[in-house]
Amino acid sequence: MTNSANEPWAAWAESMQKMISSPAAMNPFAGMMGAVPGMPGMPGAAAGGFDPQQFMKALDPAEIDRRVQDMRAVEAWMKLSLSGLELSIKTMEMQRDAYASFNKMSESASQTMRETASAATESVKRAARTTARKR
């Protein structure tokens, strides 16, 4: 179910998956790792330890530019995700504050209603006493 609008993202996602699945793809000096005594070679390194093709590929400006573009795309995605997270946090804080305000308003209204009811009851009692005295 591929949409033509999503095809560039699909290609990007596939290239990112390849890059993440291979540690050597993330390390431009992976081919040289096997040449260091006592250090095991990374995947993709030649049996002898040093793979000149891998080393030259890592230094290829086009490959470096491609990796930089990939990393910029990841950076943009992370910034977008961070913005969404920050917005969610702010929204929840606003909801919490609104809920607290409504609770205060409710408590204040309840207190006012109790005071009004108490005052009305006292007024009715006073009126009843006054009426009883007049008789």
CSV table of C-alpha atoms in Angstrom, one decimal:
chain,number,residue,atom,x,y,z
A,1,MET,CA,0.0,0.0,0.0
A,2,THR,CA,2.6,2.6,-1.1
A,3,ASN,CA,1.5,6.0,-2.0
A,4,SER,CA,3.4,8.0,-4.5
A,5,ALA,CA,3.7,10.8,-2.0
A,6,ASN,CA,5.4,8.4,0.5
A,7,GLU,CA,7.9,6.9,-1.9
A,8,PRO,CA,10.7,9.3,-1.0
A,9,TRP,CA,10.1,8.6,2.6
A,10,ALA,CA,10.1,4.9,2.0
A,11,ALA,CA,13.5,5.1,0.2
A,12,TRP,CA,14.8,7.2,3.1
A,13,ALA,CA,13.5,4.8,5.7
A,14,GLU,CA,15.0,1.9,3.9
A,15,SER,CA,18.4,3.6,3.7
A,16,MET,CA,18.2,4.5,7.4
A,17,GLN,CA,17.3,0.9,8.3
A,18,LYS,CA,20.4,-0.3,6.4
A,19,MET,CA,22.6,2.3,8.1
A,20,ILE,CA,21.3,1.4,11.6
A,21,SER,CA,21.5,-2.4,11.0
A,22,SER,CA,25.2,-2.2,10.1
A,23,PRO,CA,27.5,-0.6,12.6
A,24,ALA,CA,30.2,-0.4,9.9
A,25,ALA,CA,27.9,1.8,7.9
A,26,MET,CA,27.9,4.4,10.6
A,27,ASN,CA,31.7,4.4,11.1
A,28,PRO,CA,33.7,5.9,8.2
A,29,PHE,CA,36.9,4.2,9.4
A,30,ALA,CA,35.4,0.8,9.8
A,31,GLY,CA,37.7,-0.7,7.2
A,32,MET,CA,40.7,0.4,9.2
A,33,MET,CA,39.6,-1.2,12.5
A,34,GLY,CA,41.0,-4.6,11.6
A,35,ALA,CA,44.4,-3.0,11.0
A,36,VAL,CA,44.8,-2.1,14.6
A,37,PRO,CA,46.6,-4.9,16.5
A,38,GLY,CA,44.3,-6.4,19.2
A,39,MET,CA,41.2,-4.8,17.8
A,40,PRO,CA,38.8,-7.1,16.0
A,41,GLY,CA,37.7,-6.1,12.5
A,42,MET,CA,34.3,-4.6,11.9
A,43,PRO,CA,31.8,-6.2,9.5
A,44,GLY,CA,32.8,-5.4,6.0
A,45,ALA,CA,36.5,-5.3,6.6
A,46,ALA,CA,38.7,-7.5,4.5
A,47,ALA,CA,40.2,-10.7,5.9
A,48,GLY,CA,43.6,-9.0,6.1
A,49,GLY,CA,42.1,-6.3,8.3
A,50,PHE,CA,42.5,-3.3,6.1
A,51,ASP,CA,40.1,-2.8,3.2
A,52,PRO,CA,41.2,0.0,0.9
A,53,GLN,CA,37.9,0.0,-0.9
A,54,GLN,CA,36.0,0.5,2.3
A,55,PHE,CA,38.4,3.2,3.4
A,56,MET,CA,38.1,5.1,0.0
A,57,LYS,CA,34.3,4.8,0.1
A,58,ALA,CA,34.3,6.4,3.6
A,59,LEU,CA,36.4,9.3,2.2
A,60,ASP,CA,34.2,9.8,-0.9
A,61,PRO,CA,32.7,13.3,-0.7
A,62,ALA,CA,29.5,12.1,-2.3
A,63,GLU,CA,29.1,9.4,0.3
A,64,ILE,CA,29.9,11.9,3.1
A,65,ASP,CA,27.3,14.3,1.7
A,66,ARG,CA,24.7,11.5,1.5
A,67,ARG,CA,25.4,10.6,5.1
A,68,VAL,CA,25.2,14.3,6.2
A,69,GLN,CA,21.8,14.6,4.3
A,70,ASP,CA,20.6,11.4,6.0
A,71,MET,CA,21.6,12.7,9.4
A,72,ARG,CA,20.0,16.1,8.7
A,73,ALA,CA,16.8,14.3,7.9
A,74,VAL,CA,17.0,12.4,11.2
A,75,GLU,CA,17.7,15.7,13.0
A,76,ALA,CA,14.7,17.3,11.4
A,77,TRP,CA,12.5,14.4,12.4
A,78,MET,CA,13.8,14.5,15.9
A,79,LYS,CA,13.1,18.2,16.2
A,80,LEU,CA,9.6,17.7,14.9
A,81,SER,CA,9.0,14.9,17.4
A,82,LEU,CA,10.4,17.1,20.2
A,83,SER,CA,8.1,20.0,19.2
A,84,GLY,CA,5.1,17.6,19.3
A,85,LEU,CA,6.2,16.4,22.7
A,86,GLU,CA,6.6,19.9,24.0
A,87,LEU,CA,3.2,20.8,22.7
A,88,SER,CA,1.6,17.8,24.4
A,89,ILE,CA,3.3,18.8,27.7
A,90,LYS,CA,2.0,22.4,27.4
A,91,THR,CA,-1.5,21.2,26.6
A,92,MET,CA,-1.6,18.9,29.6
A,93,GLU,CA,-0.3,21.7,31.9
A,94,MET,CA,-3.1,23.9,30.6
A,95,GLN,CA,-5.6,21.2,31.2
A,96,ARG,CA,-4.3,20.7,34.7
A,97,ASP,CA,-4.5,24.5,35.4
A,98,ALA,CA,-8.0,24.7,34.0
A,99,TYR,CA,-9.1,21.8,36.1
A,100,ALA,CA,-7.7,23.5,39.2
A,101,SER,CA,-9.4,26.7,38.3
A,102,PHE,CA,-12.7,25.0,37.8
A,103,ASN,CA,-12.3,23.2,41.1
A,104,LYS,CA,-11.7,26.6,42.9
A,105,MET,CA,-14.6,28.1,41.1
A,106,SER,CA,-16.8,25.2,42.2
A,107,GLU,CA,-15.7,25.4,45.8
A,108,SER,CA,-16.3,29.2,45.8
A,109,ALA,CA,-19.7,28.7,44.3
A,110,SER,CA,-20.6,26.0,46.9
A,111,GLN,CA,-19.4,28.2,49.7
A,112,THR,CA,-21.4,31.1,48.4
A,113,MET,CA,-24.5,28.9,48.1
A,114,ARG,CA,-24.1,27.6,51.6
A,115,GLU,CA,-23.7,31.2,53.0
A,116,THR,CA,-26.7,32.3,51.0
A,117,ALA,CA,-28.8,29.4,52.2
A,118,SER,CA,-27.7,30.0,55.8
A,119,ALA,CA,-28.6,33.7,55.5
A,120,ALA,CA,-32.0,32.9,54.0
A,121,THR,CA,-32.7,30.4,56.7
A,122,GLU,CA,-31.8,32.9,59.4
A,123,SER,CA,-34.0,35.5,57.7
A,124,VAL,CA,-36.9,33.1,57.6
A,125,LYS,CA,-36.4,32.3,61.3
A,126,ARG,CA,-36.3,36.0,62.2
A,127,ALA,CA,-39.4,36.7,60.2
A,128,ALA,CA,-41.2,33.8,61.9
A,129,ARG,CA,-40.2,35.0,65.4
A,130,THR,CA,-41.3,38.5,64.6
A,131,THR,CA,-44.6,37.3,63.3
A,132,ALA,CA,-45.0,35.1,66.4
A,133,ARG,CA,-44.3,38.1,68.7
A,134,LYS,CA,-46.9,40.2,67.0
A,135,ARG,CA,-49.7,37.7,67.6
